[in-house]
Short mmCIF file of C-alpha atoms and ligand atoms in Angstrom, two decimals:
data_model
loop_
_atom_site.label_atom_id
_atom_site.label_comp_id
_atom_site.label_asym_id
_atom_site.label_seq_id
_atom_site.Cartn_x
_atom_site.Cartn_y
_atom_site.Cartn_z
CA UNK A 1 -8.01 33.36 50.76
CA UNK A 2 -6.02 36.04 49.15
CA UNK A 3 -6.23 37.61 45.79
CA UNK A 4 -3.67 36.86 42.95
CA UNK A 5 -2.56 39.05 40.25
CA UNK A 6 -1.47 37.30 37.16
CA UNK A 7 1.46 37.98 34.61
CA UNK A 8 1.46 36.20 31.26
CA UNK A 9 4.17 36.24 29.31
CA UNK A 10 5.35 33.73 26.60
CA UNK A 11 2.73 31.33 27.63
CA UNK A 12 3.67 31.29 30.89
CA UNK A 13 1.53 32.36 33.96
CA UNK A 14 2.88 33.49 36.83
CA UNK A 15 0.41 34.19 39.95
CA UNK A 16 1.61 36.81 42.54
CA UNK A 17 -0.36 37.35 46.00
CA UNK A 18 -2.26 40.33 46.68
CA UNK A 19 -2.49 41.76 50.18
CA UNK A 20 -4.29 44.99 51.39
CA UNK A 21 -2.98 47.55 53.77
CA UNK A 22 -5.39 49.13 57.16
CA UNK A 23 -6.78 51.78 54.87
CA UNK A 24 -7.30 49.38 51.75
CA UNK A 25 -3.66 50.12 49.50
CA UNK A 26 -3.28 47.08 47.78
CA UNK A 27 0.13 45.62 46.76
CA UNK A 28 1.18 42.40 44.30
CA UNK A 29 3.65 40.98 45.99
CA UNK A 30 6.62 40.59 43.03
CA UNK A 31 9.32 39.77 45.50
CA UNK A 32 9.30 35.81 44.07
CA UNK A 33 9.03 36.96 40.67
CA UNK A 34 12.31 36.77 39.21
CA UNK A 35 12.98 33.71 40.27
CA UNK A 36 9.58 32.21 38.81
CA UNK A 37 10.72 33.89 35.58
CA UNK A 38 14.14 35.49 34.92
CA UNK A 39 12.05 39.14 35.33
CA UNK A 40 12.80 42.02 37.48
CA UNK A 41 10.94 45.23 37.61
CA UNK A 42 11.64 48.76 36.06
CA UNK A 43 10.67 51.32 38.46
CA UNK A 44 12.98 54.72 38.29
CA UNK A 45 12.43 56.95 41.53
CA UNK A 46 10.38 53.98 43.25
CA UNK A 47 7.29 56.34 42.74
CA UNK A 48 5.47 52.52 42.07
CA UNK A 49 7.59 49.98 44.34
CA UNK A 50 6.40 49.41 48.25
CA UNK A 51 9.41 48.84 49.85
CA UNK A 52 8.40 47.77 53.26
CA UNK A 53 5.12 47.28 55.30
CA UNK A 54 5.15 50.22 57.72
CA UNK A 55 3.10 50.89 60.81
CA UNK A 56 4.40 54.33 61.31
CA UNK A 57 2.66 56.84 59.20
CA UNK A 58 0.32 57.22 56.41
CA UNK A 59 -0.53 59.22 53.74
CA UNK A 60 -2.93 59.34 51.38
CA UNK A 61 -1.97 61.68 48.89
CA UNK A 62 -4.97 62.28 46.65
CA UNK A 63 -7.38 63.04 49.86
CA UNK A 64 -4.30 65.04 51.67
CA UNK A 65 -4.51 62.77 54.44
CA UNK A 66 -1.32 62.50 56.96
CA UNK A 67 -1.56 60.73 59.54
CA UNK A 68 0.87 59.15 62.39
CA UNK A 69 0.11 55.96 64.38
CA UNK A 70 -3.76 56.85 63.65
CA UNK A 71 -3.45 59.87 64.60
CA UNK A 72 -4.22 62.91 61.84
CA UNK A 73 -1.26 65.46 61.67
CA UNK A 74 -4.06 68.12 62.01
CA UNK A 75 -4.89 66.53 65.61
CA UNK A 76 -1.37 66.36 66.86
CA UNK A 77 -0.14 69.97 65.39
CA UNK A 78 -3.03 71.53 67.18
CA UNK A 79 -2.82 69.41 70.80
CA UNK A 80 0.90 67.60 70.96
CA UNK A 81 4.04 68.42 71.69
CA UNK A 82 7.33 67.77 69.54
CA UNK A 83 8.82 65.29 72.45
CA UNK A 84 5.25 63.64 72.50
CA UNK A 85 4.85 63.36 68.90
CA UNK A 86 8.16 61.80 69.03
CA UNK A 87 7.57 59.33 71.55
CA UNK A 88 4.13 58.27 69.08
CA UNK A 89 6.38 57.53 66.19
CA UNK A 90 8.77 56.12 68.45
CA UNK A 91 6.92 53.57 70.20
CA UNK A 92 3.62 53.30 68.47
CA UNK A 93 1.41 54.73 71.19
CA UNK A 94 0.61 58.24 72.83
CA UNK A 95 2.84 58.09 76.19
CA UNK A 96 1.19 57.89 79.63
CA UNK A 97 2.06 61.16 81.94
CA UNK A 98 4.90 58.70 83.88
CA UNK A 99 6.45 57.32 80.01
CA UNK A 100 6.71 61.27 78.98
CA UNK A 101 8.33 62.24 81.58
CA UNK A 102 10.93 59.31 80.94
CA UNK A 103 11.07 59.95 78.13
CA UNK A 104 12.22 63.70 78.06
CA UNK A 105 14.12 63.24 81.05
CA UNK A 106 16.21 60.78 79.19
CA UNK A 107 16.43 62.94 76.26
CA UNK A 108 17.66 66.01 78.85
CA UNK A 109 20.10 63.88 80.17
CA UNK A 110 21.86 63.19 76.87
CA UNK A 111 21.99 66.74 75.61
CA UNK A 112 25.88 67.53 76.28
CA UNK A 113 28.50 66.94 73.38
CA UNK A 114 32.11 65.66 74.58
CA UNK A 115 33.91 68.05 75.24
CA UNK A 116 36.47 66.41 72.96
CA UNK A 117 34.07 67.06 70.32
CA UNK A 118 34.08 71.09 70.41
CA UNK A 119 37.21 71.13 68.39
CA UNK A 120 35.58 69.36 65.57
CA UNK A 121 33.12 72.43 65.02
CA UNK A 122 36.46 74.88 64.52
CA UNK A 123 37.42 72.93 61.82
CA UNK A 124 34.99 73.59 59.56
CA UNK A 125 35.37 76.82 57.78
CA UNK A 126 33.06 79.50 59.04
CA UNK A 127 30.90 79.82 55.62
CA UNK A 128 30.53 75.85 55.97
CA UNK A 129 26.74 74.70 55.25
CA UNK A 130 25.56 73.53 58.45
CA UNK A 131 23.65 70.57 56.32
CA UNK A 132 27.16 69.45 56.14
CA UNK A 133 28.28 69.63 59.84
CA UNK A 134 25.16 67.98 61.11
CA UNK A 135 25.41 65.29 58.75
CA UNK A 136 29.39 65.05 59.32
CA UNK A 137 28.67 65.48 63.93
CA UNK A 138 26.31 62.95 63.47
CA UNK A 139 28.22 60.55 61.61
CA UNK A 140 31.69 61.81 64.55
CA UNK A 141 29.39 61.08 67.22
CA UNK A 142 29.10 57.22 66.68
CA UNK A 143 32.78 57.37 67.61
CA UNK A 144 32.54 58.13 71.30
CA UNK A 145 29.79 55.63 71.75
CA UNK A 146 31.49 52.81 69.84
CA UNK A 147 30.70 50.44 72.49
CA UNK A 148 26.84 50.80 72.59
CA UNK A 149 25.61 51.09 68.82
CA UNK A 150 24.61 47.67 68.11
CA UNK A 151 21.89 47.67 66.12
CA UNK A 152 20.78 44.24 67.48
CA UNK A 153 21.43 45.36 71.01
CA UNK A 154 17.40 46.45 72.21
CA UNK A 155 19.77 48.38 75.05
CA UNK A 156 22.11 49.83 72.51
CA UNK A 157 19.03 51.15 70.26
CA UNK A 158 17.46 52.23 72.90
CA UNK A 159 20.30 54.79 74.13
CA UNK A 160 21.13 56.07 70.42
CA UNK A 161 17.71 56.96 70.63
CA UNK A 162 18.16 59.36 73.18
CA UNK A 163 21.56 60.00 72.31
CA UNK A 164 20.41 61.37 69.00
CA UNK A 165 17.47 63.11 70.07
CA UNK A 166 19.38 65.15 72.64
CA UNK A 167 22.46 65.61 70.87
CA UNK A 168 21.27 67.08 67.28
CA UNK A 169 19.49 70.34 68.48
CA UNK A 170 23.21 70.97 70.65
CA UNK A 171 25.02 69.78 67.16
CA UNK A 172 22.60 72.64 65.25
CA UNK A 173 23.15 74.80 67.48
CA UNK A 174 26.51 74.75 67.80
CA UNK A 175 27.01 74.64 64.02
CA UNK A 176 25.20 77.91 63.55
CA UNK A 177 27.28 79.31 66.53
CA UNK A 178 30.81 78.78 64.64
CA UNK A 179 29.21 79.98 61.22
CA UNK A 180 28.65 83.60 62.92
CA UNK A 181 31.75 83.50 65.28
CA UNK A 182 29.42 83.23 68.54
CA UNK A 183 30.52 81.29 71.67
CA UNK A 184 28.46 77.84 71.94
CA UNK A 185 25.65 77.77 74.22
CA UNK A 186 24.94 74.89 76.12
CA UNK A 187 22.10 73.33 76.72
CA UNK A 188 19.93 74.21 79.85
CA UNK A 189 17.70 71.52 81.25
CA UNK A 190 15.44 73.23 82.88
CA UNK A 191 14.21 74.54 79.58
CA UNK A 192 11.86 72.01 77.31
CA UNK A 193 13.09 70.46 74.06
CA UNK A 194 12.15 73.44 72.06
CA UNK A 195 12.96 76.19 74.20
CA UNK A 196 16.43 74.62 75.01
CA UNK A 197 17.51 74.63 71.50
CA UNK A 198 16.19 78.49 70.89
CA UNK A 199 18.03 79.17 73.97
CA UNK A 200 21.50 77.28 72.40
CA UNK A 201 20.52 79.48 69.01
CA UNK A 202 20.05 82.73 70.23
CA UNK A 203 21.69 82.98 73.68
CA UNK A 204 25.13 85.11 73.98
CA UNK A 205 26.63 84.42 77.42
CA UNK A 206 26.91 88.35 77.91
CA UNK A 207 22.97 88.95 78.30
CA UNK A 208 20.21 86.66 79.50
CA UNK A 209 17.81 85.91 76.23
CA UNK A 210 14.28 86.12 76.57
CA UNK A 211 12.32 83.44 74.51
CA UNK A 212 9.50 84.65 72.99
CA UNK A 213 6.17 82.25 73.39
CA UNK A 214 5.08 82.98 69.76
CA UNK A 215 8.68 81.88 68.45
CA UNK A 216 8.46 78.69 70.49
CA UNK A 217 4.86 77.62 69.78
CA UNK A 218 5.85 78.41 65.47
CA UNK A 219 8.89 76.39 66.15
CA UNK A 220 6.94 73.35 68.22
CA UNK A 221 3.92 73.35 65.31
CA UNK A 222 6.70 73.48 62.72
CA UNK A 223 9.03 70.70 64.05
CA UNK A 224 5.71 68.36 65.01
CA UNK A 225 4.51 69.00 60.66
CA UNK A 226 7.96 67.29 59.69
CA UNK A 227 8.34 64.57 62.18
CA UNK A 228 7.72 61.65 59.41
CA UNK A 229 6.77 61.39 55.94
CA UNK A 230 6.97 57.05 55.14
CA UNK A 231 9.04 56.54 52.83
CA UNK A 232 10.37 59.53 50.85
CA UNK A 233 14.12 60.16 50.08
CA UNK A 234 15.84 60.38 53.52
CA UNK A 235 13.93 57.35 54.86
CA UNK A 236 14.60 55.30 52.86
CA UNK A 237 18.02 56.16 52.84
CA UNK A 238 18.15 56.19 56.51
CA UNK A 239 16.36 52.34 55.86
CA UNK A 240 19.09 51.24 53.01
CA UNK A 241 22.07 52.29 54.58
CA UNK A 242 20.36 50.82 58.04
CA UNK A 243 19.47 47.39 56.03
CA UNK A 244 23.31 46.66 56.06
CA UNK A 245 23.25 46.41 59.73
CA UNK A 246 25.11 49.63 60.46
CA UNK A 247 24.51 51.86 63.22
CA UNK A 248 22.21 54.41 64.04
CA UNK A 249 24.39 57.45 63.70
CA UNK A 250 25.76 56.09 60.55
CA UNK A 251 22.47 55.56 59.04
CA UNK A 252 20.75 59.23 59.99
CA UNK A 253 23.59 61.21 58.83
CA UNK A 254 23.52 59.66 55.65
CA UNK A 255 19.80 60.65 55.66
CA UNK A 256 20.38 63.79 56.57
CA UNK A 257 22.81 64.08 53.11
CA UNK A 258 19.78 63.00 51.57
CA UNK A 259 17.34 65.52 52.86
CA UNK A 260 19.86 68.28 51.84
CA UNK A 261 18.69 67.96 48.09
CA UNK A 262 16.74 71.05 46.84
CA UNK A 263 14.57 68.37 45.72
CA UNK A 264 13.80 67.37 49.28
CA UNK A 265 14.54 69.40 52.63
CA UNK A 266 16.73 72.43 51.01
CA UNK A 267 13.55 73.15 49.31
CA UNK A 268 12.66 75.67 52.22
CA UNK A 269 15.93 77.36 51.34
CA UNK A 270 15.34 77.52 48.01
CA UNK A 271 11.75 78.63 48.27
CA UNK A 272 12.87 81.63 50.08
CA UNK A 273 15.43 82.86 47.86
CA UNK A 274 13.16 82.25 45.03
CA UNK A 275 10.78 84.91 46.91
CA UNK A 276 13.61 87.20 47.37
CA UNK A 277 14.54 86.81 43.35
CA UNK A 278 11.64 87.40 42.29
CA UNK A 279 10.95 91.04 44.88
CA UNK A 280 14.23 92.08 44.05
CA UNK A 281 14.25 91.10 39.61
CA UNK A 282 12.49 93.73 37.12
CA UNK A 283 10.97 90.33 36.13
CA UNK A 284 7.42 89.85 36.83
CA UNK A 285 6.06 86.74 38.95
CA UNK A 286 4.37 85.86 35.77
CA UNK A 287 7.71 85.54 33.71
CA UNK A 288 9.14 83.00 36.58
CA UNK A 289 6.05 81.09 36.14
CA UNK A 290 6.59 80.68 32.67
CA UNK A 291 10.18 79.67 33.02
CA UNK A 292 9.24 77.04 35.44
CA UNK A 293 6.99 75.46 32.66
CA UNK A 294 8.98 75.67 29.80
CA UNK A 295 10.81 72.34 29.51
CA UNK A 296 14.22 74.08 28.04
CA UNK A 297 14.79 76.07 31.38
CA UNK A 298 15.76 73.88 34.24
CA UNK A 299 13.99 76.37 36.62
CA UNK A 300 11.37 74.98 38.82
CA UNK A 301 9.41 76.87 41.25
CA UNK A 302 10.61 75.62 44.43
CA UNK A 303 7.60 74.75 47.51
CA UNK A 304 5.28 73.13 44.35
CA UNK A 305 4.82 69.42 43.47
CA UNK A 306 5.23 66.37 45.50
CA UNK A 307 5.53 62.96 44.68
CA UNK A 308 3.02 61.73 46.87
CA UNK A 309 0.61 64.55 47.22
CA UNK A 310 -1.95 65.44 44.35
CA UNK A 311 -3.79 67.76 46.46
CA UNK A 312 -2.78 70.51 48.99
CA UNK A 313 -0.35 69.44 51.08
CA UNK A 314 -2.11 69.21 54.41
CA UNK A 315 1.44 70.35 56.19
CA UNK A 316 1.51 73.10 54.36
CA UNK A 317 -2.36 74.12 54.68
CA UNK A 318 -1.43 74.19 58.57
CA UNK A 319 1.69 76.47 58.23
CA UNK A 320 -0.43 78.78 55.80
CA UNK A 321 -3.15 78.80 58.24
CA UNK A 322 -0.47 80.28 60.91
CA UNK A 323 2.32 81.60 58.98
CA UNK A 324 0.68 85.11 58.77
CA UNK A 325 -0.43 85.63 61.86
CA UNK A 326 3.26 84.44 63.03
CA UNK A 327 4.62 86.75 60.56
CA UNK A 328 3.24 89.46 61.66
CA UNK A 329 3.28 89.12 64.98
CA UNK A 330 6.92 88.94 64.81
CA UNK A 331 8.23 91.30 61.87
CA UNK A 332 5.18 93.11 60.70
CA UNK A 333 3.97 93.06 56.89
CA UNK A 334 6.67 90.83 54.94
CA UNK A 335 6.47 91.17 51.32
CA UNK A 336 7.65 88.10 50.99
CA UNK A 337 4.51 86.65 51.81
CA UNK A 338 2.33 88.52 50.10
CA UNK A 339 4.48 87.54 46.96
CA UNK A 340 4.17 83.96 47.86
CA UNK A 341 0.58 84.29 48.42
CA UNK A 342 -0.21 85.92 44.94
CA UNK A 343 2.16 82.73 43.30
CA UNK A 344 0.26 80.39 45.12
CA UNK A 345 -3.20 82.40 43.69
CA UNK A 346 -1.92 82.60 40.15
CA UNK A 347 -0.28 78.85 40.20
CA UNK A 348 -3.55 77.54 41.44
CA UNK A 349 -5.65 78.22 38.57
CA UNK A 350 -2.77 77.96 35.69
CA UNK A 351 -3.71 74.89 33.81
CA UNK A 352 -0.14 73.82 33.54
CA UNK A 353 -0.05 73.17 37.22
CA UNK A 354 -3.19 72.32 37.43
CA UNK A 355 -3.07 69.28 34.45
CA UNK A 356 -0.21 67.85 36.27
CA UNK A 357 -1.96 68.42 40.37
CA UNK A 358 1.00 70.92 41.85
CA UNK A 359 -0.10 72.38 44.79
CA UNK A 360 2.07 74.14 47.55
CA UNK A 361 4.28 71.79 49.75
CA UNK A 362 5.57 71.57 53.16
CA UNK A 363 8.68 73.78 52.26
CA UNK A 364 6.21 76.47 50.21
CA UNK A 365 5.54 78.25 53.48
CA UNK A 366 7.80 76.98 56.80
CA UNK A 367 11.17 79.19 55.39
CA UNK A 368 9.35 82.54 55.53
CA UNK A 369 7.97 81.15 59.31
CA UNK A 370 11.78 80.75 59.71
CA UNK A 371 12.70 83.48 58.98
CA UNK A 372 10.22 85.47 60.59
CA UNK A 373 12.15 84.22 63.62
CA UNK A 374 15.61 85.26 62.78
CA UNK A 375 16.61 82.03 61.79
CA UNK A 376 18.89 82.27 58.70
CA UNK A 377 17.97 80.64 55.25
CA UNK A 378 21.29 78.15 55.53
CA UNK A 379 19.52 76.86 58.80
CA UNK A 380 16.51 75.60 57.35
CA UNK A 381 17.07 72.53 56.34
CA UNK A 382 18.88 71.95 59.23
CA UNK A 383 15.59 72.70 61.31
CA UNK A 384 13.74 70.05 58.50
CA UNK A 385 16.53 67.45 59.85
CA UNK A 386 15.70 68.40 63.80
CA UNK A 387 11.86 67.88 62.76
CA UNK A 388 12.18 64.52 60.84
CA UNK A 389 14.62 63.00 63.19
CA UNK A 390 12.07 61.18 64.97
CA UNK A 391 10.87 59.98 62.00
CA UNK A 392 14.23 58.43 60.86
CA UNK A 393 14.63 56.73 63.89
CA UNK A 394 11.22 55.30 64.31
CA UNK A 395 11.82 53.94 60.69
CA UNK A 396 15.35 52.42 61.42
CA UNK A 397 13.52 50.66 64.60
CA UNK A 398 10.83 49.35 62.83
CA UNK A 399 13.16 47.96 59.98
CA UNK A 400 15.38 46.32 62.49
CA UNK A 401 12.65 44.49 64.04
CA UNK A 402 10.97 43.28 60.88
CA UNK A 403 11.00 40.07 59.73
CA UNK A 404 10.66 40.67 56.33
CA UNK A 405 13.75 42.58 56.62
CA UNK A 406 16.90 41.90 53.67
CA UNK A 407 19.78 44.26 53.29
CA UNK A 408 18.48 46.77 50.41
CA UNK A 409 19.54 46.07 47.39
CA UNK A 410 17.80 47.41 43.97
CA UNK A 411 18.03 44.97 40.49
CA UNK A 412 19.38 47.08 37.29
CA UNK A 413 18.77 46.61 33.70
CA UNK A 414 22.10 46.61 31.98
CA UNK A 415 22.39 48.76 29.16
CA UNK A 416 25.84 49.14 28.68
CA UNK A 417 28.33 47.80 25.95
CA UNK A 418 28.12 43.67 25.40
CA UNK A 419 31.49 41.54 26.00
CA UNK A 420 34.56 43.71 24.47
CA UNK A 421 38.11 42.62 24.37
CA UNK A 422 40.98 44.41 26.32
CA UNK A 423 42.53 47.27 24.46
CA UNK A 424 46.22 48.22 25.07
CA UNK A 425 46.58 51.93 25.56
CA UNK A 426 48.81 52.50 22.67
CA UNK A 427 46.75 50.61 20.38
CA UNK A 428 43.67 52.82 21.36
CA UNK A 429 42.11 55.23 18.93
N1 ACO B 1 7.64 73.55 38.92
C1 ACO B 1 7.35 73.30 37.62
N2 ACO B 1 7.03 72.08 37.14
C2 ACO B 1 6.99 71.06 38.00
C3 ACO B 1 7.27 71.23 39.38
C4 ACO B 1 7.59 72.52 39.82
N3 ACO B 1 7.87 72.76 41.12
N4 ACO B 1 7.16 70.05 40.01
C5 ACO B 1 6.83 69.15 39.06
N5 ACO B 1 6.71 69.76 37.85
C6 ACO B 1 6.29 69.13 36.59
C7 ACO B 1 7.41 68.29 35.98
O1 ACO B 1 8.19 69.06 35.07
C8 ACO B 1 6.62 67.21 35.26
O2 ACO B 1 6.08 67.76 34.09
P1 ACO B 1 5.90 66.81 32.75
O3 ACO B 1 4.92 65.75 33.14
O4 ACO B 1 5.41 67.75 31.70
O5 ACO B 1 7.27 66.26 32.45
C9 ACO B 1 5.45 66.94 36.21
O6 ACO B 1 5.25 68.21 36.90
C10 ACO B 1 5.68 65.83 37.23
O7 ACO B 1 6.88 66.15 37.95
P2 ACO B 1 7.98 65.08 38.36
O8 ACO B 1 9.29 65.78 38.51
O9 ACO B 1 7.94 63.91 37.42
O10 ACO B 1 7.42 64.62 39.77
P3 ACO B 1 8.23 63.88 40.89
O11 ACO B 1 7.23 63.19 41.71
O12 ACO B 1 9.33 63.06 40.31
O13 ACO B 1 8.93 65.07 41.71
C11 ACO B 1 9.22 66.90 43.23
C12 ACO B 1 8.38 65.64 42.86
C13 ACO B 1 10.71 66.53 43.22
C14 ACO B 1 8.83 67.35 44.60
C15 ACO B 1 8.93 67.99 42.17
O14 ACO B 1 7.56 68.36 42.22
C16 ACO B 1 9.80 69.25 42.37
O15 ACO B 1 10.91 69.29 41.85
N6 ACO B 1 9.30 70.27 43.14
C17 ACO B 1 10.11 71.45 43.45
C18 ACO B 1 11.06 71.13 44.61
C19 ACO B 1 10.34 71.03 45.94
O16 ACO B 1 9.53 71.87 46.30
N7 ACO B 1 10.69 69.97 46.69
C20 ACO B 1 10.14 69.74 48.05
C21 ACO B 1 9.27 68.53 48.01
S1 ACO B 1 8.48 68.29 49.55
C22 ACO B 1 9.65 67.63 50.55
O17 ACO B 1 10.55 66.96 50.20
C23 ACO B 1 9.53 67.98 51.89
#
């Protein structure tokens, strides 16, 4: 028998089951509760509300656990590949040899835009934000596959799939390509997932472009550490706008709007012209720490705090672990690291962060790794999008599939004027 929670409220009982997750999370199940008795819950940014019941990925943020299917992050960072990670949070399981190679195959095989497309890249003006064309491509490319995006075809699901996980990286690519007046690459199948879209970033067709092993095993570790994250902001957009039974393309670009957010995914940007602020102000770190805590100044230091995590984030212990050896492998010395690592000393034992748990996030440390590899700051979230894509679309399967599933749609508490009468404009105040 299961447990009940009880709410008692004039006189009344009401009882409300209570189920238990694998790792022991227990919920109340409220989702009867308004109808039992007129109430609704207050809950602003959700930081309290289980939305679904999710086999993907969990997290247990005061033990800085991550883990996907089972499997810890710190496992598949050190022994997986992206296309293998993605097939995990994909499908549920770790691929046999013959379900990999279908797997990436498929995904090669999908890597061309329409030509038709190209023209839709010259549109854009050259200084656009490339958040913006990969959310706007994504949302363009539903329209040359208008006959297979059924979200209750298995089939149709099954080719957006690869559609979307061959297509983005070209989309990035291409993207960065018209923002610095470079001819688009295209995409070169003998070359694996991660190489290929290096290749599409850095290739010009008048020399052949070496890759460089260190760039493409920071770029594989990096891209495997954002795969998923549950439920944050872009999933569960990705879920809400997917809970309307719209397609897949429709439902990851709007994700990807949501992952833009400084709040979210353009932390990395921010974190990195925070660093370069603070080398290039006569201000001391010090002085930015103290404007981050006074309440008046909306300045926050960007790559601290998460919702979820109340410990070091392990995501970000990884990156730190390999960031400098990375960084100087590639460029040398960077003082920006060596400023981020004496903000991460001095925020660590400054009670204001510590009373309230900040610790560095995912986004503290992956922008200088970027840019270690020539990747420019306006690309990082888009690299953030290429990482979590898997994770958006395992989340869209797994809500289309679930029983429990209703289109999304949050209560309010009204707390706006009561019944007025109509005013005509000239007798208006
Ligand atoms: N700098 C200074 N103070 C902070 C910071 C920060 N980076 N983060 C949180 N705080 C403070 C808040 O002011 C608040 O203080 P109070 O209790 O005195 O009012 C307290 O810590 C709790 O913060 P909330 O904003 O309520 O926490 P929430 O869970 O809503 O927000 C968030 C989490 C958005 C990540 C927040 O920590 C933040 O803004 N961080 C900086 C941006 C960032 O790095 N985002 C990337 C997150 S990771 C990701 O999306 C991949």
């Amino acid at each position: 028998m299961s447990d009940q929670a009880r709410i008692d409220l004039d006189g009344q009982g009401f009882e409300a089951e209570v189920f238990e997750g694998t790792e022991g999370e227990r919920a109340v199940d409220i989702s009867n509760l308004r109808a039992n008795t007129g109430l609704v819950t207050y809950d602003p940014g959700f930081g309290n509300t289980g939305a679904v019941k999710s086999d993907i990925t969990f997290i247990n943020g005061e033990e800085a656990i991550l883990r996907h299917r089972g499997y810890s992050i710190e496992e598949l960072s050190e022994h997986s590949t992206f296309i293998e990670t993605s097939y995990l949070l994909i499908y549920g399981e770790l691929p046999t040899a013959e379900q990999l190679e279908g797997f990436r195959n498929n995904i090669t095989r999908h890597t061309l835009l329409r030509e038709d497309m190209k023209p839709f890249f010259d549109a854009f003006p050259p200084d656009a934000h490339p958040m913006a064309i990969l959310s706007a491509a994504t949302s363009a490319l539903s329209t040359f596959y208008q006959d297979h995006y059924d979200p209750n075809d298995p089939h149709d699901v099954e080719v957006s799939t690869y559609r979307l996980m061959a297509k983005l990286p070209t989309v990035a690519a291409f993207a960065y390509k018209r923002g610095i007046g470079q001819p688009y690459i295209y995409p070169r199948n003998d070359l694996d997932y991660v190489e290929n879209f290096l290749h599409m970033l850095f290739a010009v067709p008048a020399e052949p472009y070496d890759l460089d092993p260190d760039v493409v095993t920071a770029l594989r570790t990096l891209l495997i550490l954002h795969a998923d994250h549950e439920q944050n902001c872009s999933a569960s957009t990705v879920r809400l706008v997917a809970s309307s039974q719209s397609n897949m393309f429709a439902a990851i670009s709007a994700g990807i709007g949501a992952l833009w957010g400084p709040l979210h995914g353009g932390a990395n940007q921010r974190v990195v012209e925070m660093l370069e602020e603070m080398r290039d102000s006569e201000e001391s770190t010090e002085r930015f720490i103290e404007r981050a805590k006074d309440k008046d100044d909306p300045f926050r230091l960007s790559g601290f705090g998460h919702r979820v995590y109340k410990n070091y984030d392990p995501r970000a212990a990884i990156i730190k672990n390999k960031a400098n050896q990375v960084i100087h492998k590639l460029t040398g010395d960077d003082p920006l690291f060596e400023i981020a690592a004496k903000l991460e000393e001095t925020v660590l034992s400054d009670d204001y962060f510590i009373e309230r748990r900040l610790y560095p996030n995912v986004d503290f440390y992956s922008g200088l790794v970027y840019r270690a590899m020539g990747i420019p700051v306006k690309m990082f979230p888009v690299l953030f999008a290429l990482g979590r894509l898997p994770g958006w679309i395992a989340q869209f399967r797994e809500m289309n599939i679930d029983p429990d599933k209703r289109i999304g749609r949050p209560r309010q508490i009204y707390t706006g004027p009561p019944l007025r009468s109509y005013v005509p404009v000239d007798q208006r105040a």
